[in-house]
Amino acid sequence: MYELNGIRMVRNDRTILSIDHLEIPTHELTLILGHNGSGKSTLASIISGLVKPDAGTTKLEGCDLFTLSERERAQRAAFLPQKLPASEGLTCRELVRLGRFPWRGLFGRWRAEDEAAVDEALAAQSYVDDLSGGERQRVWISMLLAQASPVMILDEPTSALDVRHQYGTLALLERLNRETGRGVIAIIHDINLALRFATHIVALKEGKVLFSGGAELLHSEENLRTLFEAPVKLMLHP
């Protein structure tokens, strides 16, 4: 469980995130929703340990996240940013191997358990450059799997994908959560994807938590209209 208390982030005299209290489970598929500029990516950066808030505490399983070393944080949570790092010239396997860094260090000896983790995450030798957007996204998710952290945090993993690959990516994350027990926390914009896959929801508006809890909170037109300031209408899928 993530527990955030008194979180404040201010940039250029503007408060971009203000959270009095928020709990995010680490064993469910949690989707973070909100309009652009609502603080979603900032929240993801905080819980992944990349950015320390200006005020407040962030605890992961009862431990203050920012008392841990960078390597210890990476062992507890794997993070995939929206803008993926360059991967030119790397095979899929080489990219996935990078996920073992938190357990080996820069000069650590490659062990059988590292190789087994990579084998489990991915069985491919294609070059990342040659893959489609959806395939490339799966390779990056495989790298998170090889990292073997109990929580995976993804910032808009479907933003550059077509509809088929958006659903494929969320279906993959759902299966990983269900079969491996690893928690998934992801930022998305698509309400339909959230309704289809989420088990837990965090909704942000203007840097504050509008509502959070079970996915049933999304089955409310009033909640969705307030969140997106649009005339949302819910219908049963045929």
CSV table of C-alpha atoms in Angstrom, one decimal, residues 13 55 87 98 125 131 170 198 205 208 230:
chain,number,residue,atom,x,y,z
A,13,ASP,CA,4.2,29.8,-7.8
A,55,ALA,CA,6.1,18.8,1.4
A,87,SER,CA,16.9,2.1,-27.5
A,98,LEU,CA,18.6,-3.7,-18.3
A,125,GLN,CA,16.0,-11.5,-30.3
A,131,LEU,CA,9.0,-3.4,-33.9
A,170,LEU,CA,-4.1,-3.2,-20.9
A,198,ALA,CA,-9.4,-1.2,-13.7
A,205,LYS,CA,-8.7,17.2,-10.9
A,208,LYS,CA,-6.4,17.3,-6.1
A,230,ALA,CA,-18.1,16.8,-20.4
